[in-house]
CSV table of N, CA and C in Angstrom, one decimal:
chain,number,residue,atom,x,y,z
A,1,MET,N,-128.9,13.0,133.6
A,1,MET,CA,-129.2,12.6,133.4
A,1,MET,C,-127.9,13.0,131.8
A,2,ALA,N,-127.7,14.5,132.2
A,2,ALA,CA,-126.7,15.0,130.5
A,2,ALA,C,-126.5,14.5,130.6
A,3,ALA,N,-125.0,13.4,131.6
A,3,ALA,CA,-123.8,13.7,131.9
A,3,ALA,C,-124.0,11.6,131.0
A,4,SER,N,-124.3,10.7,131.0
A,4,SER,CA,-125.5,9.5,130.4
A,4,SER,C,-125.7,10.2,128.7
A,5,MET,N,-126.4,10.7,128.9
A,5,MET,CA,-126.2,11.3,126.9
A,5,MET,C,-124.9,11.7,126.2
A,6,ARG,N,-123.3,12.2,127.0
A,6,ARG,CA,-122.6,12.3,126.3
A,6,ARG,C,-121.9,10.8,126.4
A,7,VAL,N,-122.2,10.1,127.3
A,7,VAL,CA,-121.5,8.6,127.8
A,7,VAL,C,-121.6,8.1,126.7
A,8,ARG,N,-123.5,8.8,125.8
A,8,ARG,CA,-123.8,7.3,125.1
A,8,ARG,C,-122.9,8.3,123.2
A,9,ARG,N,-123.1,9.6,123.7
A,9,ARG,CA,-122.3,9.4,122.0
A,9,ARG,C,-121.0,9.6,121.5
A,10,LEU,N,-120.5,8.9,123.0
A,10,LEU,CA,-119.5,9.5,123.2
A,10,LEU,C,-119.0,7.2,122.6
A,11,VAL,N,-120.1,6.9,123.2
A,11,VAL,CA,-119.7,5.3,123.3
A,11,VAL,C,-120.0,5.3,121.8
A,12,VAL,N,-120.9,6.1,121.9
A,12,VAL,CA,-121.7,5.0,120.0
A,12,VAL,C,-120.5,5.7,118.5
A,13,GLY,N,-119.6,7.7,118.9
A,13,GLY,CA,-119.0,7.7,118.0
A,13,GLY,C,-117.5,7.4,118.0
A,14,ALA,N,-117.7,6.2,119.3
A,14,ALA,CA,-116.3,5.2,119.5
A,14,ALA,C,-116.2,4.3,118.2
A,15,THR,N,-117.6,4.1,119.1
A,15,THR,CA,-117.7,1.6,118.3
A,15,THR,C,-118.2,2.8,116.7
A,16,ALA,N,-118.6,3.3,116.3
A,16,ALA,CA,-119.0,3.8,114.5
A,16,ALA,C,-117.4,3.8,114.1
A,17,THR,N,-117.1,5.2,114.3
A,17,THR,CA,-115.3,4.8,114.8
A,17,THR,C,-114.1,3.9,114.3
A,18,GLY,N,-114.6,2.5,115.2
A,18,GLY,CA,-113.7,1.5,115.4
A,18,GLY,C,-114.5,0.6,113.8
A,19,LEU,N,-115.8,0.2,113.6
A,19,LEU,CA,-116.1,-0.8,112.6
A,19,LEU,C,-115.3,0.4,111.5
A,20,LEU,N,-115.4,2.0,111.3
A,20,LEU,CA,-114.7,2.3,110.2
A,20,LEU,C,-113.3,1.3,109.7
A,21,PHE,N,-112.4,2.0,110.9
A,21,PHE,CA,-111.5,1.4,110.2
A,21,PHE,C,-111.8,0.3,110.5
A,22,GLY,N,-111.3,-1.0,110.6
A,22,GLY,CA,-111.9,-2.3,111.1
A,22,GLY,C,-112.5,-2.4,109.8
A,23,GLY,N,-113.2,-2.5,109.0
A,23,GLY,CA,-113.5,-2.2,108.0
A,23,GLY,C,-113.0,-2.1,106.6
A,24,ALA,N,-112.5,-0.8,107.1
A,24,ALA,CA,-111.2,-0.7,105.5
A,24,ALA,C,-109.9,-1.9,105.2
A,25,ALA,N,-109.5,-1.5,106.6
A,25,ALA,CA,-108.6,-2.7,107.2
A,25,ALA,C,-108.8,-4.4,106.6
A,26,LEU,N,-110.2,-4.5,106.4
A,26,LEU,CA,-110.5,-5.2,106.1
A,26,LEU,C,-110.3,-5.8,104.3
A,27,GLY,N,-111.3,-4.9,104.4
A,27,GLY,CA,-110.5,-4.7,102.4
A,27,GLY,C,-109.4,-4.6,101.8
A,28,LEU,N,-108.5,-3.9,102.7
A,28,LEU,CA,-107.0,-4.0,102.4
A,28,LEU,C,-106.5,-5.1,102.3
A,29,SER,N,-106.5,-5.7,103.0
A,29,SER,CA,-105.7,-7.3,103.5
A,29,SER,C,-106.3,-8.0,102.1
A,30,GLY,N,-108.5,-7.2,102.5
A,30,GLY,CA,-108.0,-8.3,100.5
A,30,GLY,C,-107.5,-8.1,99.4
A,31,THR,N,-107.6,-7.2,99.5
A,31,THR,CA,-106.7,-6.6,98.3
A,31,THR,C,-105.1,-7.4,98.0
A,32,ALA,N,-104.9,-6.8,99.3
A,32,ALA,CA,-102.9,-7.6,99.6
A,32,ALA,C,-103.0,-9.0,98.6
A,33,ALA,N,-104.2,-9.6,98.8
A,33,ALA,CA,-104.6,-11.0,99.2
A,33,ALA,C,-104.5,-11.2,97.4
A,34,ALA,N,-104.6,-10.1,97.4
A,34,ALA,CA,-105.3,-10.7,95.8
A,34,ALA,C,-103.9,-10.1,94.7
A,35,ALA,N,-103.7,-9.2,95.4
A,35,ALA,CA,-102.3,-9.0,94.0
A,35,ALA,C,-101.1,-9.3,93.8
A,36,PRO,N,-100.8,-9.7,91.7
A,36,PRO,CA,-101.1,-10.2,91.8
A,36,PRO,C,-99.2,-10.6,92.2
A,37,GLY,N,-97.9,-12.1,92.3
A,37,GLY,CA,-96.6,-11.8,92.8
A,37,GLY,C,-95.7,-10.4,91.9
A,38,PRO,N,-94.6,-10.0,92.6
A,38,PRO,CA,-93.7,-9.7,91.6
A,38,PRO,C,-92.9,-10.8,90.4
A,39,THR,N,-92.8,-9.4,89.4
A,39,THR,CA,-92.4,-9.3,88.0
A,39,THR,C,-91.1,-9.2,87.8
A,40,THR,N,-90.5,-9.6,87.0
A,40,THR,CA,-89.2,-10.3,86.6
A,40,THR,C,-88.5,-8.0,86.1
A,41,VAL,N,-87.8,-7.9,85.8
A,41,VAL,CA,-87.8,-7.2,85.3
A,41,VAL,C,-87.2,-6.5,84.4
A,42,ALA,N,-87.0,-7.3,83.3
A,42,ALA,CA,-87.4,-7.6,82.2
A,42,ALA,C,-89.5,-6.0,81.8
A,43,THR,N,-90.4,-7.3,82.3
A,43,THR,CA,-91.4,-6.5,82.3
A,43,THR,C,-91.9,-5.8,82.7
A,44,ALA,N,-91.3,-4.8,83.6
A,44,ALA,CA,-91.5,-4.2,84.7
A,44,ALA,C,-91.3,-2.8,83.9
A,45,LEU,N,-89.6,-3.1,83.0
A,45,LEU,CA,-89.8,-2.1,81.6
A,45,LEU,C,-89.3,-1.2,81.5
A,46,THR,N,-90.4,-2.2,79.7
A,46,THR,CA,-91.4,-2.0,78.8
A,46,THR,C,-92.6,-2.3,79.0
A,47,GLY,N,-93.2,-2.4,79.9
A,47,GLY,CA,-94.2,-1.9,80.1
A,47,GLY,C,-95.2,-1.0,80.6
A,48,GLY,N,-93.8,-0.3,81.4
A,48,GLY,CA,-95.0,1.2,82.1
A,48,GLY,C,-94.3,2.5,81.0
A,49,HIS,N,-95.3,3.2,80.8
A,49,HIS,CA,-94.8,4.1,80.0
A,49,HIS,C,-95.2,5.8,80.7
A,50,HIS,N,-95.8,5.6,81.1
A,50,HIS,CA,-96.1,6.9,82.3
A,50,HIS,C,-95.6,7.8,82.7
A,51,ASP,N,-94.3,7.9,82.7
A,51,ASP,CA,-92.3,8.5,82.7
A,51,ASP,C,-92.8,9.8,81.6
A,52,ARG,N,-93.4,9.0,80.0
A,52,ARG,CA,-93.8,10.0,78.6
A,52,ARG,C,-94.7,10.5,79.1
A,53,CYS,N,-95.9,9.8,79.2
A,53,CYS,CA,-96.4,10.7,79.6
A,53,CYS,C,-96.5,12.4,79.6
A,54,GLU,N,-97.1,13.8,79.6
A,54,GLU,CA,-97.6,14.6,80.2
A,54,GLU,C,-99.0,15.4,79.5
A,55,TRP,N,-100.0,15.9,80.5
A,55,TRP,CA,-100.8,16.3,80.2
A,55,TRP,C,-100.9,17.3,79.5
A,56,VAL,N,-101.4,17.5,78.8
A,56,VAL,CA,-101.5,19.4,77.7
A,56,VAL,C,-102.7,20.1,78.2
A,57,LYS,N,-103.1,20.8,78.6
A,57,LYS,CA,-104.3,21.2,79.2
A,57,LYS,C,-105.2,22.0,78.0
A,58,GLY,N,-106.1,22.1,78.6
A,58,GLY,CA,-107.1,22.5,77.6
A,58,GLY,C,-107.3,23.8,77.2
A,59,HIS,N,-107.2,24.8,76.0
A,59,HIS,CA,-106.9,25.7,75.6
A,59,HIS,C,-107.1,26.3,74.5
A,60,TRP,N,-107.4,27.5,73.9
A,60,TRP,CA,-108.3,28.1,72.4
A,60,TRP,C,-107.3,27.7,71.9
A,61,ALA,N,-107.6,27.5,70.6
A,61,ALA,CA,-106.3,27.7,69.1
A,61,ALA,C,-107.1,28.3,68.5
A,62,LYS,N,-106.5,28.7,66.9
A,62,LYS,CA,-107.3,29.7,66.2
A,62,LYS,C,-106.3,29.5,65.3
A,63,GLU,N,-107.4,29.0,63.7
A,63,GLU,CA,-106.7,28.9,62.2
A,63,GLU,C,-107.3,30.2,61.5
A,64,TRP,N,-107.0,30.0,60.6
A,64,TRP,CA,-106.9,30.7,59.3
A,64,TRP,C,-108.1,30.1,58.4
A,65,VAL,N,-109.1,30.7,57.9
A,65,VAL,CA,-110.2,30.7,57.2
A,65,VAL,C,-110.1,31.8,55.9
A,66,LYS,N,-110.0,31.0,55.2
A,66,LYS,CA,-109.6,32.2,53.5
A,66,LYS,C,-110.9,32.2,53.0
A,67,GLY,N,-111.4,33.3,52.6
A,67,GLY,CA,-112.8,33.9,51.9
A,67,GLY,C,-113.7,33.0,51.1
A,68,HIS,N,-114.8,32.9,51.5
A,68,HIS,CA,-115.3,31.9,51.0
A,68,HIS,C,-116.9,32.1,50.8
A,69,TRP,N,-117.8,32.6,49.3
A,69,TRP,CA,-119.2,32.5,49.7
A,69,TRP,C,-119.7,31.1,51.1
A,70,GLU,N,-121.4,32.1,51.0
A,70,GLU,CA,-121.8,31.2,52.2
A,70,GLU,C,-123.1,31.3,51.9
A,71,LYS,N,-124.3,30.3,52.4
A,71,LYS,CA,-125.0,30.9,52.3
A,71,LYS,C,-125.4,30.9,53.5
A,72,LYS,N,-126.6,32.5,53.8
A,72,LYS,CA,-126.9,33.3,55.2
A,72,LYS,C,-128.4,32.8,55.1
A,73,VAL,N,-128.6,32.8,55.7
A,73,VAL,CA,-130.1,33.2,56.8
A,73,VAL,C,-130.7,34.3,56.9
A,74,HIS,N,-132.0,35.0,55.8
A,74,HIS,CA,-132.0,36.6,56.4
A,74,HIS,C,-133.4,37.0,56.6
A,75,TYR,N,-134.1,37.1,57.9
A,75,TYR,CA,-135.3,37.1,57.6
A,75,TYR,C,-135.7,38.9,57.6
A,76,THR,N,-137.3,38.8,57.3
A,76,THR,CA,-137.4,40.0,56.5
A,76,THR,C,-138.7,39.2,57.7
A,77,LYS,N,-139.0,41.5,58.4
A,77,LYS,CA,-140.3,41.6,59.1
A,77,LYS,C,-141.6,42.4,58.7
A,78,THR,N,-142.6,42.4,57.9
A,78,THR,CA,-143.5,42.9,57.1
A,78,THR,C,-145.1,43.3,58.2
A,79,TRP,N,-145.0,44.4,58.6
A,79,TRP,CA,-146.6,45.2,59.0
A,79,TRP,C,-147.7,45.1,57.9
A,80,HIS,N,-148.4,43.7,58.1
A,80,HIS,CA,-150.1,44.2,57.8
A,80,HIS,C,-151.0,44.8,58.3
A,81,LYS,N,-151.6,46.4,57.5
A,81,LYS,CA,-152.7,46.9,58.6
A,81,LYS,C,-153.5,46.1,58.6
A,82,GLY,N,-154.7,46.4,59.7
A,82,GLY,CA,-155.3,46.3,59.6
A,82,GLY,C,-156.9,47.0,58.8
A,83,HIS,N,-157.7,45.8,58.5
A,83,HIS,CA,-158.7,46.2,57.9
A,83,HIS,C,-160.6,45.7,58.3
A,84,TYR,N,-160.6,46.7,57.2
A,84,TYR,CA,-162.8,46.4,57.5
A,84,TYR,C,-162.6,45.1,55.5
A,85,ASP,N,-163.6,44.1,56.3
A,85,ASP,CA,-163.6,43.1,55.4
A,85,ASP,C,-164.9,43.3,54.6
A,86,LYS,N,-165.6,43.2,53.3
A,86,LYS,CA,-166.5,43.3,52.7
A,86,LYS,C,-167.8,43.2,53.9
A,87,HIS,N,-167.8,42.5,54.9
A,87,HIS,CA,-168.6,41.9,55.7
A,87,HIS,C,-168.6,43.2,56.3
A,88,GLY,N,-168.0,44.1,57.2
A,88,GLY,CA,-168.2,45.7,58.0
A,88,GLY,C,-167.1,44.4,59.2
A,89,ASN,N,-166.3,43.0,59.1
A,89,ASN,CA,-165.7,43.1,60.5
A,89,ASN,C,-164.4,43.5,60.3
A,90,TRP,N,-163.6,44.0,61.5
A,90,TRP,CA,-162.6,44.6,61.4
A,90,TRP,C,-160.8,43.3,61.8
A,91,HIS,N,-161.0,43.3,60.4
A,91,HIS,CA,-158.8,42.3,61.2
A,91,HIS,C,-158.5,43.4,61.3
A,92,LYS,N,-157.7,42.6,62.6
A,92,LYS,CA,-156.6,43.7,63.5
A,92,LYS,C,-155.1,43.1,62.5
A,93,GLY,N,-154.4,44.0,62.1
A,93,GLY,CA,-152.9,44.3,61.6
A,93,GLY,C,-152.2,42.9,62.5
A,94,TYR,N,-151.0,42.8,61.5
A,94,TYR,CA,-150.3,42.0,61.8
A,94,TYR,C,-148.9,42.0,61.5
A,95,TRP,N,-147.5,41.2,61.9
A,95,TRP,CA,-146.7,41.3,62.1
A,95,TRP,C,-146.2,39.4,61.4
A,96,ASP,N,-145.6,39.7,59.9
A,96,ASP,CA,-145.2,38.3,58.5
A,96,ASP,C,-143.9,38.4,59.5
A,97,TYR,N,-143.5,37.9,59.2
A,97,TYR,CA,-141.8,37.0,58.7
A,97,TYR,C,-141.3,36.3,58.2
A,98,ASP,N,-140.3,36.4,57.1
A,98,ASP,CA,-140.4,35.7,56.4
A,98,ASP,C,-138.8,35.2,56.4
A,99,ARG,N,-138.2,34.7,55.8
A,99,ARG,CA,-137.5,34.0,55.6
A,99,ARG,C,-136.3,33.5,54.0
A,100,HIS,N,-136.0,33.7,54.5
A,100,HIS,CA,-135.1,32.9,52.6
A,100,HIS,C,-133.0,33.5,52.7
A,101,TYR,N,-133.3,33.0,52.7
A,101,TYR,CA,-132.0,32.2,52.2
A,101,TYR,C,-130.0,33.2,51.1
A,102,LYS,N,-129.4,33.8,51.0
A,102,LYS,CA,-129.1,34.7,50.5
A,102,LYS,C,-128.1,34.1,50.3
A,103,TRP,N,-127.0,33.7,49.4
A,103,TRP,CA,-125.5,33.8,49.4
A,103,TRP,C,-124.3,35.1,49.6
A,104,VAL,N,-123.8,34.8,50.8
A,104,VAL,CA,-122.6,36.4,51.1
A,104,VAL,C,-121.2,35.7,50.7
A,105,TYR,N,-119.6,37.1,50.7
A,105,TYR,CA,-119.2,36.3,50.9
A,105,TYR,C,-118.4,37.1,52.0
A,106,VAL,N,-117.5,35.7,52.3
A,106,VAL,CA,-117.4,36.2,53.7
A,106,VAL,C,-115.9,36.1,53.4
A,107,HIS,N,-116.2,37.7,53.7
A,107,HIS,CA,-113.8,37.4,54.2
A,107,HIS,C,-113.6,36.6,54.7
A,108,GLY,N,-112.0,36.6,54.4
A,108,GLY,CA,-111.0,35.7,55.3
A,108,GLY,C,-111.1,35.7,57.0
A,109,HIS,N,-111.1,35.0,57.6
A,109,HIS,CA,-110.9,35.6,59.0
A,109,HIS,C,-110.9,34.9,60.2
A,110,TRP,N,-110.1,34.8,61.5
A,110,TRP,CA,-108.9,33.5,62.0
A,110,TRP,C,-110.5,32.9,63.0
A,111,HIS,N,-110.5,32.0,62.8
A,111,HIS,CA,-111.2,31.5,63.5
A,111,HIS,C,-110.7,30.4,64.6
A,112,TYR,N,-111.6,30.0,66.1
A,112,TYR,CA,-111.6,29.8,67.4
A,112,TYR,C,-111.7,28.8,67.2
A,113,TYR,N,-111.6,28.0,68.9
A,113,TYR,CA,-112.2,26.4,68.7
A,113,TYR,C,-111.1,26.6,70.2
A,114,TRP,N,-111.7,25.5,70.9
A,114,TRP,CA,-111.8,25.3,71.4
A,114,TRP,C,-111.2,24.0,71.5
A,115,VAL,N,-109.8,23.3,72.1
A,115,VAL,CA,-109.2,22.3,72.4
A,115,VAL,C,-109.0,21.6,73.5
A,116,LYS,N,-109.6,20.5,74.2
A,116,LYS,CA,-109.4,20.1,75.9
A,116,LYS,C,-109.1,19.2,75.3
A,117,GLY,N,-108.0,18.9,76.3
A,117,GLY,CA,-107.9,18.5,77.3
A,117,GLY,C,-107.0,17.4,76.8
A,118,TYR,N,-105.8,16.8,77.0
A,118,TYR,CA,-105.1,15.1,76.6
A,118,TYR,C,-104.2,14.9,76.8
A,119,TRP,N,-103.5,13.9,76.9
A,119,TRP,CA,-102.4,12.9,77.3
A,119,TRP,C,-101.3,13.6,75.9
A,120,ASP,N,-100.5,13.8,75.8
A,120,ASP,CA,-99.5,13.4,75.1
A,120,ASP,C,-98.4,12.8,75.4
A,121,CYS,N,-98.3,11.6,75.2
A,121,CYS,CA,-96.9,10.1,75.7
A,121,CYS,C,-96.4,10.3,73.9
A,122,HIS,N,-95.0,10.8,74.6
A,122,HIS,CA,-94.3,10.4,73.4
A,122,HIS,C,-93.1,9.2,73.8
A,123,HIS,N,-93.3,8.0,72.1
A,123,HIS,CA,-92.8,7.4,71.8
A,123,HIS,C,-90.4,6.8,72.0
A,124,LYS,N,-89.9,7.5,72.7
A,124,LYS,CA,-88.7,7.3,72.7
A,124,LYS,C,-88.4,5.6,72.1
């Protein structure tokens, strides 16, 4: 029984491989039939510009930012102590977070930023 199972697997694998390659060959023949005819030399020379293109990889770039005034957020954290009210109930203490804006001077500095990769095509 084990030998027949091996034979079955072999036959199924061979059939699947044949179908796979047959489908690929059929697909390529349809593509070849739909391909346009040969072009003239003049259109072939003016149409291609990929030989002048060059891929520039992504990289970090920097630029100088001169000193300027900037509005920045400042957070203030205040603790309010717990207390008893006039009815004798205890109110526990809590933190209060307050946010306000303040104008500050930022000195000149380098600003780093990411430049994504791009195609650089030279038109000669």
